[in-house]
């Protein structure tokens, strides 16, 4: 008889050439919740973030200081930050999204010490998500980045619609590298390349990372942000690992989407990413069981089961 499987963890077999350590950038409380129609109580958001920190996630994006008219779910951004800021330096690990100077002002007033700016690689989504042209959105993000850096606040950059856009179709590699380079030049410490609607496949990931290298953007300044709409997220992470990327965004319980891109479903589930990385012997410092518990508590609040395959298998 074969030995029983270890309790809830895969056997470890390394694959030659992959990184030995990966940073998971947890986006459940922000990207995960932003598209939820029913308002999630602030205390449940704070508890979710605290659970994720306790699970060992090094970065847990907290919320967005976007227009509360555009995203009512995150209108309690200041209260969420107040609920998690109980130690000096604590907010360094909780970036908040800011779309413009007004958002940065509100983030500063709430004590944020890490922010993220976001620009679409495509024209249509720039207008639908930010009510600006793509060019203006990049300028605004650059201005916000310069102001934040001047105040000693770290800035992450996001590029959305890097693989395909529901209105414009496939997105050219250079449309993405232009925006990434612009964000890094302005002072972002890293750029996360978003597959907002989850249409990318592994070869496209490889080509996009290679296009960045060719454009002078080092691979260690890139993160990858996959939505799992077409079931490609883990294959795409694997392609990213092969290309040398060491930061991946994920959302506990696979919650998420974008209210301004109807075809965006949940983010890659943190639990599923952890299963794969654990099996590959890649260190993350994150406790899978604790993430499962955090995700289960949030899906109970949302009133629906987790789409994470690992959560379903171990739940
Ligand atoms: P607008 O309506 O054009 O704004 O929205 P405006 O500048 O014309 O101002 C209108 C009113 O909004 C004014 O108030 C402003 O003060 C106020 P009034 O004078 O009428 O009383 N206002 C604000 N209030 C609070 N916070 C602010 C703010 N800015 C203006 N920051 C705006 C433009 C950019 C504000 C809007 O389009 C917006 O908030 N967009 C954000 C949408 C969003 O959150 N999308 C999802 C995040 S991106 C994403 O999910 C992708 C990602 O996950 C990666 C991936 O998957 O690809 C990152
Ligand atoms: Mg997203």
JSON list of N, CA, C and O and ligand atoms in Angstrom, two decimals, residues 30-31 34 61 64-71 74 97 99-104 106 118 125 127-132 158-162 192-197 225 227 257-260 267, ligand 1:
[
{"chain": "A", "resi": 30, "resn": "UNK", "atom": "N", "xyz": [-8.52, 44.27, -1.64]},
{"chain": "A", "resi": 30, "resn": "UNK", "atom": "CA", "xyz": [-8.71, 45.39, -2.57]},
{"chain": "A", "resi": 30, "resn": "UNK", "atom": "C", "xyz": [-9.31, 44.91, -3.88]},
{"chain": "A", "resi": 30, "resn": "UNK", "atom": "O", "xyz": [-10.50, 45.10, -4.16]},
{"chain": "A", "resi": 31, "resn": "UNK", "atom": "N", "xyz": [-8.51, 44.23, -4.69]},
{"chain": "A", "resi": 31, "resn": "UNK", "atom": "CA", "xyz": [-9.02, 43.73, -5.98]},
{"chain": "A", "resi": 31, "resn": "UNK", "atom": "C", "xyz": [-10.16, 42.75, -5.72]},
{"chain": "A", "resi": 31, "resn": "UNK", "atom": "O", "xyz": [-11.16, 42.73, -6.44]},
{"chain": "A", "resi": 34, "resn": "UNK", "atom": "N", "xyz": [-13.41, 44.85, -4.45]},
{"chain": "A", "resi": 34, "resn": "UNK", "atom": "CA", "xyz": [-13.89, 46.06, -5.13]},
{"chain": "A", "resi": 34, "resn": "UNK", "atom": "C", "xyz": [-15.11, 45.83, -6.03]},
{"chain": "A", "resi": 34, "resn": "UNK", "atom": "O", "xyz": [-15.90, 46.74, -6.25]},
{"chain": "A", "resi": 61, "resn": "UNK", "atom": "N", "xyz": [-2.44, 44.18, 0.27]},
{"chain": "A", "resi": 61, "resn": "UNK", "atom": "CA", "xyz": [-3.03, 45.43, -0.20]},
{"chain": "A", "resi": 61, "resn": "UNK", "atom": "C", "xyz": [-4.34, 45.63, 0.56]},
{"chain": "A", "resi": 61, "resn": "UNK", "atom": "O", "xyz": [-5.13, 44.68, 0.72]},
{"chain": "A", "resi": 64, "resn": "UNK", "atom": "N", "xyz": [-8.68, 50.97, -1.59]},
{"chain": "A", "resi": 64, "resn": "UNK", "atom": "CA", "xyz": [-8.39, 51.99, -2.62]},
{"chain": "A", "resi": 64, "resn": "UNK", "atom": "C", "xyz": [-8.99, 53.32, -2.19]},
{"chain": "A", "resi": 64, "resn": "UNK", "atom": "O", "xyz": [-10.14, 53.36, -1.73]},
{"chain": "A", "resi": 65, "resn": "UNK", "atom": "N", "xyz": [-8.25, 54.39, -2.43]},
{"chain": "A", "resi": 65, "resn": "UNK", "atom": "CA", "xyz": [-8.80, 55.73, -2.24]},
{"chain": "A", "resi": 65, "resn": "UNK", "atom": "C", "xyz": [-9.26, 56.26, -3.60]},
{"chain": "A", "resi": 65, "resn": "UNK", "atom": "O", "xyz": [-8.79, 57.28, -4.09]},
{"chain": "A", "resi": 66, "resn": "UNK", "atom": "N", "xyz": [-10.19, 55.51, -4.19]},
{"chain": "A", "resi": 66, "resn": "UNK", "atom": "CA", "xyz": [-10.79, 55.91, -5.46]},
{"chain": "A", "resi": 66, "resn": "UNK", "atom": "C", "xyz": [-12.09, 56.63, -5.16]},
{"chain": "A", "resi": 66, "resn": "UNK", "atom": "O", "xyz": [-12.48, 56.78, -3.99]},
{"chain": "A", "resi": 67, "resn": "UNK", "atom": "N", "xyz": [-12.77, 57.10, -6.20]},
{"chain": "A", "resi": 67, "resn": "UNK", "atom": "CA", "xyz": [-14.01, 57.82, -5.96]},
{"chain": "A", "resi": 67, "resn": "UNK", "atom": "C", "xyz": [-15.05, 56.88, -5.34]},
{"chain": "A", "resi": 67, "resn": "UNK", "atom": "O", "xyz": [-15.36, 55.83, -5.91]},
{"chain": "A", "resi": 68, "resn": "UNK", "atom": "N", "xyz": [-15.61, 57.25, -4.18]},
{"chain": "A", "resi": 68, "resn": "UNK", "atom": "CA", "xyz": [-16.64, 56.39, -3.58]},
{"chain": "A", "resi": 68, "resn": "UNK", "atom": "C", "xyz": [-17.89, 56.30, -4.45]},
{"chain": "A", "resi": 68, "resn": "UNK", "atom": "O", "xyz": [-18.67, 55.36, -4.32]},
{"chain": "A", "resi": 69, "resn": "UNK", "atom": "N", "xyz": [-18.05, 57.26, -5.38]},
{"chain": "A", "resi": 69, "resn": "UNK", "atom": "CA", "xyz": [-19.19, 57.15, -6.31]},
{"chain": "A", "resi": 69, "resn": "UNK", "atom": "C", "xyz": [-18.93, 56.05, -7.33]},
{"chain": "A", "resi": 69, "resn": "UNK", "atom": "O", "xyz": [-19.83, 55.37, -7.77]},
{"chain": "A", "resi": 70, "resn": "UNK", "atom": "N", "xyz": [-17.67, 55.89, -7.70]},
{"chain": "A", "resi": 70, "resn": "UNK", "atom": "CA", "xyz": [-17.33, 54.87, -8.69]},
{"chain": "A", "resi": 70, "resn": "UNK", "atom": "C", "xyz": [-17.25, 53.48, -8.03]},
{"chain": "A", "resi": 70, "resn": "UNK", "atom": "O", "xyz": [-17.63, 52.50, -8.64]},
{"chain": "A", "resi": 71, "resn": "UNK", "atom": "N", "xyz": [-16.69, 53.42, -6.83]},
{"chain": "A", "resi": 71, "resn": "UNK", "atom": "CA", "xyz": [-16.52, 52.12, -6.15]},
{"chain": "A", "resi": 71, "resn": "UNK", "atom": "C", "xyz": [-17.04, 52.25, -4.70]},
{"chain": "A", "resi": 71, "resn": "UNK", "atom": "O", "xyz": [-16.26, 52.41, -3.76]},
{"chain": "A", "resi": 74, "resn": "UNK", "atom": "N", "xyz": [-15.53, 50.46, -1.49]},
{"chain": "A", "resi": 74, "resn": "UNK", "atom": "CA", "xyz": [-14.29, 50.85, -0.80]},
{"chain": "A", "resi": 74, "resn": "UNK", "atom": "C", "xyz": [-14.38, 52.28, -0.23]},
{"chain": "A", "resi": 74, "resn": "UNK", "atom": "O", "xyz": [-13.36, 52.90, 0.07]},
{"chain": "A", "resi": 97, "resn": "UNK", "atom": "N", "xyz": [-4.55, 51.67, -3.31]},
{"chain": "A", "resi": 97, "resn": "UNK", "atom": "CA", "xyz": [-4.61, 52.21, -4.67]},
{"chain": "A", "resi": 97, "resn": "UNK", "atom": "C", "xyz": [-5.03, 53.67, -4.66]},
{"chain": "A", "resi": 97, "resn": "UNK", "atom": "O", "xyz": [-5.95, 54.03, -3.92]},
{"chain": "A", "resi": 99, "resn": "UNK", "atom": "N", "xyz": [-5.98, 56.80, -7.57]},
{"chain": "A", "resi": 99, "resn": "UNK", "atom": "CA", "xyz": [-6.14, 57.06, -9.00]},
{"chain": "A", "resi": 99, "resn": "UNK", "atom": "C", "xyz": [-5.68, 58.44, -9.42]},
{"chain": "A", "resi": 99, "resn": "UNK", "atom": "O", "xyz": [-5.51, 58.70, -10.62]},
{"chain": "A", "resi": 100, "resn": "UNK", "atom": "N", "xyz": [-5.51, 59.36, -8.45]},
{"chain": "A", "resi": 100, "resn": "UNK", "atom": "CA", "xyz": [-5.26, 60.77, -8.79]},
{"chain": "A", "resi": 100, "resn": "UNK", "atom": "C", "xyz": [-4.76, 61.51, -7.54]},
{"chain": "A", "resi": 100, "resn": "UNK", "atom": "O", "xyz": [-4.63, 60.90, -6.46]},
{"chain": "A", "resi": 101, "resn": "UNK", "atom": "N", "xyz": [-4.53, 62.81, -7.68]},
{"chain": "A", "resi": 101, "resn": "UNK", "atom": "CA", "xyz": [-3.99, 63.60, -6.56]},
{"chain": "A", "resi": 101, "resn": "UNK", "atom": "C", "xyz": [-4.95, 63.60, -5.36]},
{"chain": "A", "resi": 101, "resn": "UNK", "atom": "O", "xyz": [-4.51, 63.53, -4.21]},
{"chain": "A", "resi": 102, "resn": "UNK", "atom": "N", "xyz": [-6.23, 63.66, -5.66]},
{"chain": "A", "resi": 102, "resn": "UNK", "atom": "CA", "xyz": [-7.23, 63.65, -4.58]},
{"chain": "A", "resi": 102, "resn": "UNK", "atom": "C", "xyz": [-7.13, 62.35, -3.76]},
{"chain": "A", "resi": 102, "resn": "UNK", "atom": "O", "xyz": [-7.21, 62.35, -2.53]},
{"chain": "A", "resi": 103, "resn": "UNK", "atom": "N", "xyz": [-6.96, 61.24, -4.48]},
{"chain": "A", "resi": 103, "resn": "UNK", "atom": "CA", "xyz": [-6.81, 59.95, -3.80]},
{"chain": "A", "resi": 103, "resn": "UNK", "atom": "C", "xyz": [-5.55, 59.91, -2.95]},
{"chain": "A", "resi": 103, "resn": "UNK", "atom": "O", "xyz": [-5.56, 59.38, -1.83]},
{"chain": "A", "resi": 104, "resn": "UNK", "atom": "N", "xyz": [-4.47, 60.50, -3.46]},
{"chain": "A", "resi": 104, "resn": "UNK", "atom": "CA", "xyz": [-3.22, 60.51, -2.69]},
{"chain": "A", "resi": 104, "resn": "UNK", "atom": "C", "xyz": [-3.37, 61.35, -1.43]},
{"chain": "A", "resi": 104, "resn": "UNK", "atom": "O", "xyz": [-2.92, 60.96, -0.35]},
{"chain": "A", "resi": 106, "resn": "UNK", "atom": "N", "xyz": [-6.11, 61.89, 0.23]},
{"chain": "A", "resi": 106, "resn": "UNK", "atom": "CA", "xyz": [-6.91, 61.11, 1.20]},
{"chain": "A", "resi": 106, "resn": "UNK", "atom": "C", "xyz": [-6.06, 59.99, 1.81]},
{"chain": "A", "resi": 106, "resn": "UNK", "atom": "O", "xyz": [-6.17, 59.71, 3.01]},
{"chain": "A", "resi": 118, "resn": "UNK", "atom": "N", "xyz": [-2.31, 53.12, -11.05]},
{"chain": "A", "resi": 118, "resn": "UNK", "atom": "CA", "xyz": [-2.72, 52.15, -12.09]},
{"chain": "A", "resi": 118, "resn": "UNK", "atom": "C", "xyz": [-3.08, 52.86, -13.38]},
{"chain": "A", "resi": 118, "resn": "UNK", "atom": "O", "xyz": [-3.74, 53.89, -13.37]},
{"chain": "A", "resi": 125, "resn": "UNK", "atom": "N", "xyz": [-10.07, 51.06, -21.95]},
{"chain": "A", "resi": 125, "resn": "UNK", "atom": "CA", "xyz": [-10.16, 50.77, -20.51]},
{"chain": "A", "resi": 125, "resn": "UNK", "atom": "C", "xyz": [-9.67, 51.96, -19.68]},
{"chain": "A", "resi": 125, "resn": "UNK", "atom": "O", "xyz": [-10.19, 52.20, -18.59]},
{"chain": "A", "resi": 127, "resn": "UNK", "atom": "N", "xyz": [-10.29, 55.02, -20.29]},
{"chain": "A", "resi": 127, "resn": "UNK", "atom": "CA", "xyz": [-11.46, 55.89, -20.18]},
{"chain": "A", "resi": 127, "resn": "UNK", "atom": "C", "xyz": [-12.52, 55.28, -19.26]},
{"chain": "A", "resi": 127, "resn": "UNK", "atom": "O", "xyz": [-13.12, 55.98, -18.45]},
{"chain": "A", "resi": 128, "resn": "UNK", "atom": "N", "xyz": [-12.74, 53.98, -19.38]},
{"chain": "A", "resi": 128, "resn": "UNK", "atom": "CA", "xyz": [-13.81, 53.36, -18.59]},
{"chain": "A", "resi": 128, "resn": "UNK", "atom": "C", "xyz": [-13.42, 53.22, -17.12]},
{"chain": "A", "resi": 128, "resn": "UNK", "atom": "O", "xyz": [-14.28, 53.26, -16.24]},
{"chain": "A", "resi": 129, "resn": "UNK", "atom": "N", "xyz": [-12.15, 53.04, -16.84]},
{"chain": "A", "resi": 129, "resn": "UNK", "atom": "CA", "xyz": [-11.71, 52.79, -15.46]},
{"chain": "A", "resi": 129, "resn": "UNK", "atom": "C", "xyz": [-11.31, 54.07, -14.73]},
{"chain": "A", "resi": 129, "resn": "UNK", "atom": "O", "xyz": [-11.41, 54.14, -13.51]},
{"chain": "A", "resi": 130, "resn": "UNK", "atom": "N", "xyz": [-10.83, 55.05, -15.49]},
{"chain": "A", "resi": 130, "resn": "UNK", "atom": "CA", "xyz": [-10.29, 56.27, -14.85]},
{"chain": "A", "resi": 130, "resn": "UNK", "atom": "C", "xyz": [-10.90, 57.55, -15.41]},
{"chain": "A", "resi": 130, "resn": "UNK", "atom": "O", "xyz": [-10.54, 58.64, -14.95]},
{"chain": "A", "resi": 131, "resn": "UNK", "atom": "N", "xyz": [-11.73, 57.40, -16.43]},
{"chain": "A", "resi": 131, "resn": "UNK", "atom": "CA", "xyz": [-12.33, 58.58, -17.06]},
{"chain": "A", "resi": 131, "resn": "UNK", "atom": "C", "xyz": [-11.26, 59.53, -17.61]},
{"chain": "A", "resi": 131, "resn": "UNK", "atom": "O", "xyz": [-11.39, 60.76, -17.50]},
{"chain": "A", "resi": 132, "resn": "UNK", "atom": "N", "xyz": [-10.19, 58.96, -18.12]},
{"chain": "A", "resi": 132, "resn": "UNK", "atom": "CA", "xyz": [-9.08, 59.75, -18.69]},
{"chain": "A", "resi": 132, "resn": "UNK", "atom": "C", "xyz": [-8.60, 59.03, -19.94]},
{"chain": "A", "resi": 132, "resn": "UNK", "atom": "O", "xyz": [-8.79, 57.82, -20.08]},
{"chain": "A", "resi": 158, "resn": "UNK", "atom": "N", "xyz": [0.71, 49.63, -11.50]},
{"chain": "A", "resi": 158, "resn": "UNK", "atom": "CA", "xyz": [-0.04, 48.56, -12.16]},
{"chain": "A", "resi": 158, "resn": "UNK", "atom": "C", "xyz": [-0.25, 48.95, -13.61]},
{"chain": "A", "resi": 158, "resn": "UNK", "atom": "O", "xyz": [-0.60, 50.10, -13.90]},
{"chain": "A", "resi": 159, "resn": "UNK", "atom": "N", "xyz": [-0.11, 47.98, -14.50]},
{"chain": "A", "resi": 159, "resn": "UNK", "atom": "CA", "xyz": [-0.57, 48.17, -15.88]},
{"chain": "A", "resi": 159, "resn": "UNK", "atom": "C", "xyz": [-1.71, 47.17, -16.09]},
{"chain": "A", "resi": 159, "resn": "UNK", "atom": "O", "xyz": [-1.53, 45.97, -15.86]},
{"chain": "A", "resi": 160, "resn": "UNK", "atom": "N", "xyz": [-2.87, 47.68, -16.48]},
{"chain": "A", "resi": 160, "resn": "UNK", "atom": "CA", "xyz": [-4.03, 46.80, -16.71]},
{"chain": "A", "resi": 160, "resn": "UNK", "atom": "C", "xyz": [-4.15, 46.45, -18.19]},
{"chain": "A", "resi": 160, "resn": "UNK", "atom": "O", "xyz": [-3.62, 47.15, -19.04]},
{"chain": "A", "resi": 161, "resn": "UNK", "atom": "N", "xyz": [-4.92, 45.41, -18.46]},
{"chain": "A", "resi": 161, "resn": "UNK", "atom": "CA", "xyz": [-5.22, 44.97, -19.84]},
{"chain": "A", "resi": 161, "resn": "UNK", "atom": "C", "xyz": [-3.95, 44.70, -20.64]},
{"chain": "A", "resi": 161, "resn": "UNK", "atom": "O", "xyz": [-3.83, 45.09, -21.80]},
{"chain": "A", "resi": 162, "resn": "UNK", "atom": "N", "xyz": [-3.00, 44.01, -20.01]},
{"chain": "A", "resi": 162, "resn": "UNK", "atom": "CA", "xyz": [-1.71, 43.77, -20.68]},
{"chain": "A", "resi": 162, "resn": "UNK", "atom": "C", "xyz": [-1.78, 42.69, -21.74]},
{"chain": "A", "resi": 162, "resn": "UNK", "atom": "O", "xyz": [-0.88, 42.57, -22.57]},
{"chain": "A", "resi": 192, "resn": "UNK", "atom": "N", "xyz": [3.37, 45.87, -11.77]},
{"chain": "A", "resi": 192, "resn": "UNK", "atom": "CA", "xyz": [2.62, 44.63, -11.85]},
{"chain": "A", "resi": 192, "resn": "UNK", "atom": "C", "xyz": [1.84, 44.61, -13.16]},
{"chain": "A", "resi": 192, "resn": "UNK", "atom": "O", "xyz": [1.06, 45.52, -13.45]},
{"chain": "A", "resi": 193, "resn": "UNK", "atom": "N", "xyz": [2.09, 43.58, -13.95]},
{"chain": "A", "resi": 193, "resn": "UNK", "atom": "CA", "xyz": [1.46, 43.47, -15.27]},
{"chain": "A", "resi": 193, "resn": "UNK", "atom": "C", "xyz": [0.16, 42.68, -15.13]},
{"chain": "A", "resi": 193, "resn": "UNK", "atom": "O", "xyz": [0.19, 41.49, -14.81]},
{"chain": "A", "resi": 194, "resn": "UNK", "atom": "N", "xyz": [-0.96, 43.35, -15.35]},
{"chain": "A", "resi": 194, "resn": "UNK", "atom": "CA", "xyz": [-2.25, 42.74, -15.08]},
{"chain": "A", "resi": 194, "resn": "UNK", "atom": "C", "xyz": [-2.90, 42.11, -16.30]},
{"chain": "A", "resi": 194, "resn": "UNK", "atom": "O", "xyz": [-3.04, 42.75, -17.34]},
{"chain": "A", "resi": 195, "resn": "UNK", "atom": "N", "xyz": [-3.31, 40.85, -16.13]},
{"chain": "A", "resi": 195, "resn": "UNK", "atom": "CA", "xyz": [-4.19, 40.22, -17.12]},
{"chain": "A", "resi": 195, "resn": "UNK", "atom": "C", "xyz": [-5.61, 40.38, -16.56]},
{"chain": "A", "resi": 195, "resn": "UNK", "atom": "O", "xyz": [-6.20, 39.45, -16.02]},
{"chain": "A", "resi": 196, "resn": "UNK", "atom": "N", "xyz": [-6.13, 41.58, -16.71]},
{"chain": "A", "resi": 196, "resn": "UNK", "atom": "CA", "xyz": [-7.36, 42.00, -16.04]},
{"chain": "A", "resi": 196, "resn": "UNK", "atom": "C", "xyz": [-8.53, 41.08, -16.34]},
{"chain": "A", "resi": 196, "resn": "UNK", "atom": "O", "xyz": [-9.39, 40.84, -15.48]},
{"chain": "A", "resi": 197, "resn": "UNK", "atom": "N", "xyz": [-8.59, 40.54, -17.57]},
{"chain": "A", "resi": 197, "resn": "UNK", "atom": "CA", "xyz": [-9.72, 39.69, -17.94]},
{"chain": "A", "resi": 197, "resn": "UNK", "atom": "C", "xyz": [-9.30, 38.23, -18.15]},
{"chain": "A", "resi": 197, "resn": "UNK", "atom": "O", "xyz": [-10.08, 37.41, -18.64]},
{"chain": "A", "resi": 225, "resn": "UNK", "atom": "N", "xyz": [0.16, 39.64, -12.45]},
{"chain": "A", "resi": 225, "resn": "UNK", "atom": "CA", "xyz": [-1.15, 39.74, -11.79]},
{"chain": "A", "resi": 225, "resn": "UNK", "atom": "C", "xyz": [-2.18, 39.06, -12.69]},
{"chain": "A", "resi": 225, "resn": "UNK", "atom": "O", "xyz": [-2.59, 39.62, -13.70]},
{"chain": "A", "resi": 227, "resn": "UNK", "atom": "N", "xyz": [-5.81, 37.14, -13.47]},
{"chain": "A", "resi": 227, "resn": "UNK", "atom": "CA", "xyz": [-7.18, 36.74, -13.17]},
{"chain": "A", "resi": 227, "resn": "UNK", "atom": "C", "xyz": [-7.38, 35.39, -13.86]},
{"chain": "A", "resi": 227, "resn": "UNK", "atom": "O", "xyz": [-6.78, 35.12, -14.90]},
{"chain": "A", "resi": 257, "resn": "UNK", "atom": "N", "xyz": [-12.25, 40.83, -9.21]},
{"chain": "A", "resi": 257, "resn": "UNK", "atom": "CA", "xyz": [-12.77, 41.22, -10.50]},
{"chain": "A", "resi": 257, "resn": "UNK", "atom": "C", "xyz": [-12.61, 42.72, -10.63]},
{"chain": "A", "resi": 257, "resn": "UNK", "atom": "O", "xyz": [-11.98, 43.35, -9.79]},
{"chain": "A", "resi": 258, "resn": "UNK", "atom": "N", "xyz": [-13.13, 43.26, -11.69]},
{"chain": "A", "resi": 258, "resn": "UNK", "atom": "CA", "xyz": [-13.04, 44.70, -11.84]},
{"chain": "A", "resi": 258, "resn": "UNK", "atom": "C", "xyz": [-14.42, 45.21, -12.21]},
{"chain": "A", "resi": 258, "resn": "UNK", "atom": "O", "xyz": [-15.01, 44.73, -13.19]},
{"chain": "A", "resi": 259, "resn": "UNK", "atom": "N", "xyz": [-14.96, 46.16, -11.45]},
{"chain": "A", "resi": 259, "resn": "UNK", "atom": "CA", "xyz": [-16.30, 46.64, -11.74]},
{"chain": "A", "resi": 259, "resn": "UNK", "atom": "C", "xyz": [-16.43, 47.30, -13.11]},
{"chain": "A", "resi": 259, "resn": "UNK", "atom": "O", "xyz": [-17.53, 47.48, -13.61]},
{"chain": "A", "resi": 260, "resn": "UNK", "atom": "N", "xyz": [-15.30, 47.67, -13.73]},
{"chain": "A", "resi": 260, "resn": "UNK", "atom": "CA", "xyz": [-15.36, 48.37, -15.02]},
{"chain": "A", "resi": 260, "resn": "UNK", "atom": "C", "xyz": [-14.92, 47.50, -16.20]},
{"chain": "A", "resi": 260, "resn": "UNK", "atom": "O", "xyz": [-14.69, 47.99, -17.30]},
{"chain": "A", "resi": 267, "resn": "UNK", "atom": "N", "xyz": [-9.43, 36.79, -9.13]},
{"chain": "A", "resi": 267, "resn": "UNK", "atom": "CA", "xyz": [-7.98, 36.70, -9.26]},
{"chain": "A", "resi": 267, "resn": "UNK", "atom": "C", "xyz": [-7.57, 35.24, -9.06]},
{"chain": "A", "resi": 267, "resn": "UNK", "atom": "O", "xyz": [-8.30, 34.44, -8.48]},
{"chain": "B", "resi": 1, "resn": "LIG", "atom": "P1", "xyz": [-14.26, 61.50, -12.24]},
{"chain": "B", "resi": 1, "resn": "LIG", "atom": "O1", "xyz": [-15.70, 61.37, -11.97]},
{"chain": "B", "resi": 1, "resn": "LIG", "atom": "O2", "xyz": [-13.80, 61.81, -13.63]},
{"chain": "B", "resi": 1, "resn": "LIG", "atom": "O3", "xyz": [-13.57, 62.52, -11.20]},
{"chain": "B", "resi": 1, "resn": "LIG", "atom": "O4", "xyz": [-13.60, 60.12, -11.78]},
{"chain": "B", "resi": 1, "resn": "LIG", "atom": "P2", "xyz": [-13.42, 64.11, -11.25]},
{"chain": "B", "resi": 1, "resn": "LIG", "atom": "O5", "xyz": [-11.98, 64.42, -11.16]},
{"chain": "B", "resi": 1, "resn": "LIG", "atom": "O6", "xyz": [-14.23, 64.67, -12.39]},
{"chain": "B", "resi": 1, "resn": "LIG", "atom": "O7", "xyz": [-14.15, 64.54, -9.89]},
{"chain": "B", "resi": 1, "resn": "LIG", "atom": "C1", "xyz": [-15.54, 64.30, -9.68]},
{"chain": "B", "resi": 1, "resn": "LIG", "atom": "C2", "xyz": [-15.81, 64.25, -8.18]},
{"chain": "B", "resi": 1, "resn": "LIG", "atom": "O8", "xyz": [-15.13, 63.11, -7.63]},
{"chain": "B", "resi": 1, "resn": "LIG", "atom": "C3", "xyz": [-15.28, 65.47, -7.41]},
{"chain": "B", "resi": 1, "resn": "LIG", "atom": "O9", "xyz": [-16.15, 65.67, -6.30]},
{"chain": "B", "resi": 1, "resn": "LIG", "atom": "C4", "xyz": [-13.96, 64.99, -6.88]},
{"chain": "B", "resi": 1, "resn": "LIG", "atom": "O10", "xyz": [-13.52, 65.66, -5.71]},
{"chain": "B", "resi": 1, "resn": "LIG", "atom": "C5", "xyz": [-14.27, 63.54, -6.57]},
{"chain": "B", "resi": 1, "resn": "LIG", "atom": "P3", "xyz": [-17.33, 66.78, -6.33]},
{"chain": "B", "resi": 1, "resn": "LIG", "atom": "O11", "xyz": [-16.60, 68.07, -6.59]},
{"chain": "B", "resi": 1, "resn": "LIG", "atom": "O12", "xyz": [-18.23, 66.38, -7.48]},
{"chain": "B", "resi": 1, "resn": "LIG", "atom": "O13", "xyz": [-17.94, 66.65, -4.99]},
{"chain": "B", "resi": 1, "resn": "LIG", "atom": "N1", "xyz": [-13.06, 62.69, -6.59]},
{"chain": "B", "resi": 1, "resn": "LIG", "atom": "C6", "xyz": [-12.70, 61.86, -5.60]},
{"chain": "B", "resi": 1, "resn": "LIG", "atom": "N2", "xyz": [-13.28, 61.57, -4.42]},
{"chain": "B", "resi": 1, "resn": "LIG", "atom": "C7", "xyz": [-12.63, 60.70, -3.62]},
{"chain": "B", "resi": 1, "resn": "LIG", "atom": "N3", "xyz": [-11.47, 60.10, -3.97]},
{"chain": "B", "resi": 1, "resn": "LIG", "atom": "C8", "xyz": [-10.87, 60.35, -5.14]},
{"chain": "B", "resi": 1, "resn": "LIG", "atom": "C9", "xyz": [-11.51, 61.29, -6.01]},
{"chain": "B", "resi": 1, "resn": "LIG", "atom": "N4", "xyz": [-11.19, 61.75, -7.22]},
{"chain": "B", "resi": 1, "resn": "LIG", "atom": "C10", "xyz": [-12.14, 62.62, -7.57]},
{"chain": "B", "resi": 1, "resn": "LIG", "atom": "N5", "xyz": [-9.73, 59.75, -5.47]},
{"chain": "B", "resi": 1, "resn": "LIG", "atom": "C11", "xyz": [-11.72, 58.90, -10.94]},
{"chain": "B", "resi": 1, "resn": "LIG", "atom": "C12", "xyz": [-12.21, 59.91, -11.95]},
{"chain": "B", "resi": 1, "resn": "LIG", "atom": "C13", "xyz": [-10.30, 58.57, -11.29]},
{"chain": "B", "resi": 1, "resn": "LIG", "atom": "C14", "xyz": [-11.81, 59.49, -9.55]},
{"chain": "B", "resi": 1, "resn": "LIG", "atom": "C15", "xyz": [-12.62, 57.63, -11.03]},
{"chain": "B", "resi": 1, "resn": "LIG", "atom": "O14", "xyz": [-12.66, 57.22, -12.35]},
{"chain": "B", "resi": 1, "resn": "LIG", "atom": "C16", "xyz": [-12.15, 56.50, -10.17]},
{"chain": "B", "resi": 1, "resn": "LIG", "atom": "O15", "xyz": [-12.18, 56.56, -8.94]},
{"chain": "B", "resi": 1, "resn": "LIG", "atom": "N6", "xyz": [-11.71, 55.37, -10.80]},
{"chain": "B", "resi": 1, "resn": "LIG", "atom": "C17", "xyz": [-11.21, 54.21, -10.09]},
{"chain": "B", "resi": 1, "resn": "LIG", "atom": "C18", "xyz": [-11.89, 52.97, -10.59]},
{"chain": "B", "resi": 1, "resn": "LIG", "atom": "C19", "xyz": [-11.35, 51.72, -9.90]},
{"chain": "B", "resi": 1, "resn": "LIG", "atom": "O16", "xyz": [-11.13, 51.68, -8.70]},
{"chain": "B", "resi": 1, "resn": "LIG", "atom": "N7", "xyz": [-11.13, 50.64, -10.69]},
{"chain": "B", "resi": 1, "resn": "LIG", "atom": "C20", "xyz": [-10.62, 49.40, -10.23]},
{"chain": "B", "resi": 1, "resn": "LIG", "atom": "C21", "xyz": [-9.15, 49.45, -9.89]},
{"chain": "B", "resi": 1, "resn": "LIG", "atom": "S1", "xyz": [-8.02, 49.10, -11.21]},
{"chain": "B", "resi": 1, "resn": "LIG", "atom": "C22", "xyz": [-7.97, 47.39, -11.30]},
{"chain": "B", "resi": 1, "resn": "LIG", "atom": "O17", "xyz": [-8.73, 46.73, -10.64]},
{"chain": "B", "resi": 1, "resn": "LIG", "atom": "C23", "xyz": [-6.93, 46.72, -12.11]},
{"chain": "B", "resi": 1, "resn": "LIG", "atom": "C24", "xyz": [-5.84, 46.07, -11.26]},
{"chain": "B", "resi": 1, "resn": "LIG", "atom": "O18", "xyz": [-6.38, 45.14, -10.33]},
{"chain": "B", "resi": 1, "resn": "LIG", "atom": "C25", "xyz": [-4.85, 45.33, -12.16]},
{"chain": "B", "resi": 1, "resn": "LIG", "atom": "C26", "xyz": [-5.51, 44.43, -13.19]},
{"chain": "B", "resi": 1, "resn": "LIG", "atom": "O19", "xyz": [-6.26, 43.49, -12.82]},
{"chain": "B", "resi": 1, "resn": "LIG", "atom": "O20", "xyz": [-5.27, 44.68, -14.36]},
{"chain": "B", "resi": 1, "resn": "LIG", "atom": "C27", "xyz": [-5.06, 47.13, -10.48]}
]
